[in-house]
Amino acid sequence: MEISKIRVLMKYEFHRGATTRQAVANNNSVFGIQVATKATVARWFKKFCSGVFDLSNEPQGRPKTQVDNDVLKATVDANSIQSARELSLMFSVSKQTILTHLAQFGKVKNLDKWIPHELTDAQKERRLDACPSPLSRNKVEPFLNQIVMCDEKWII
């Protein structure tokens, strides 16, 4: 059964003058299942007693954030070695809040520093330049030929 229909039934029971316990028993006996609990009916009856007969939900939403992303980003850019715990103490919020905000502007912790999650073009170029050097070195001075296995008999 839809919640909006259950609320209409609770409003009807309230106007009829039923108690909370009677309203729960009436609704559950008619529909054969536990349509409403005593706590739910009591909450709605309290609302009706205060004169509010609107059956819609109040918008709840998420609480407003307490951390300004621009200030946090400037702080991390100034000193990228700070831990999430230190940042949480600085901004007086939880560690998870700091981690969520850092993820929003693409920062991840790597080698004890906050770095951008996505590499810039210059960083990609430096990595591409660094990759061929170990490969070319292996052709001149083969690395695998220098490995000595400990369990080989010819070592002794």
mmCIF file of N, CA, C and O in Angstrom, residues 66-67 86-94 98:
data_model
loop_
_atom_site.group_PDB
_atom_site.id
_atom_site.type_symbol
_atom_site.label_atom_id
_atom_site.label_comp_id
_atom_site.label_asym_id
_atom_site.label_seq_id
_atom_site.Cartn_x
_atom_site.Cartn_y
_atom_site.Cartn_z
ATOM 1 N N GLN A 66 30.445 22.476 5.290
ATOM 2 C CA GLN A 66 31.126 23.406 6.175
ATOM 3 C C GLN A 66 32.519 23.763 5.662
ATOM 4 O O GLN A 66 33.198 24.571 6.257
ATOM 5 N N VAL A 67 32.922 23.154 4.566
ATOM 6 C CA VAL A 67 34.267 23.372 4.040
ATOM 7 C C VAL A 67 34.155 24.061 2.686
ATOM 8 O O VAL A 67 33.434 23.613 1.802
ATOM 9 N N GLU A 86 45.062 16.017 9.730
ATOM 10 C CA GLU A 86 45.477 17.387 10.044
ATOM 11 C C GLU A 86 44.532 18.402 9.413
ATOM 12 O O GLU A 86 44.164 19.394 10.039
ATOM 13 N N LEU A 87 44.137 18.139 8.180
ATOM 14 C CA LEU A 87 43.201 19.039 7.505
ATOM 15 C C LEU A 87 41.844 19.043 8.193
ATOM 16 O O LEU A 87 41.195 20.082 8.313
ATOM 17 N N SER A 88 41.412 17.861 8.657
ATOM 18 C CA SER A 88 40.114 17.794 9.341
ATOM 19 C C SER A 88 40.153 18.574 10.655
ATOM 20 O O SER A 88 39.173 19.215 11.028
ATOM 21 N N LEU A 89 41.265 18.527 11.367
ATOM 22 C CA LEU A 89 41.396 19.308 12.596
ATOM 23 C C LEU A 89 41.446 20.806 12.289
ATOM 24 O O LEU A 89 40.892 21.618 13.029
ATOM 25 N N MET A 90 42.083 21.163 11.178
ATOM 26 C CA MET A 90 42.203 22.562 10.797
ATOM 27 C C MET A 90 40.841 23.163 10.433
ATOM 28 O O MET A 90 40.530 24.295 10.802
ATOM 29 N N PHE A 91 40.015 22.385 9.731
ATOM 30 C CA PHE A 91 38.706 22.873 9.283
ATOM 31 C C PHE A 91 37.569 22.479 10.233
ATOM 32 O O PHE A 91 36.414 22.794 9.975
ATOM 33 N N SER A 92 37.866 21.745 11.288
ATOM 34 C CA SER A 92 36.894 21.303 12.303
ATOM 35 C C SER A 92 35.750 20.491 11.696
ATOM 36 O O SER A 92 34.574 20.726 11.981
ATOM 37 N N VAL A 93 36.118 19.552 10.840
ATOM 38 C CA VAL A 93 35.148 18.623 10.257
ATOM 39 C C VAL A 93 35.745 17.222 10.344
ATOM 40 O O VAL A 93 36.887 17.041 10.754
ATOM 41 N N SER A 94 34.964 16.226 9.925
ATOM 42 C CA SER A 94 35.464 14.858 9.987
ATOM 43 C C SER A 94 36.474 14.595 8.876
ATOM 44 O O SER A 94 36.525 15.309 7.867
ATOM 45 N N ILE A 98 36.703 15.746 4.625
ATOM 46 C CA ILE A 98 37.890 16.252 3.914
ATOM 47 C C ILE A 98 38.190 15.376 2.704
ATOM 48 O O ILE A 98 38.444 15.873 1.602
#
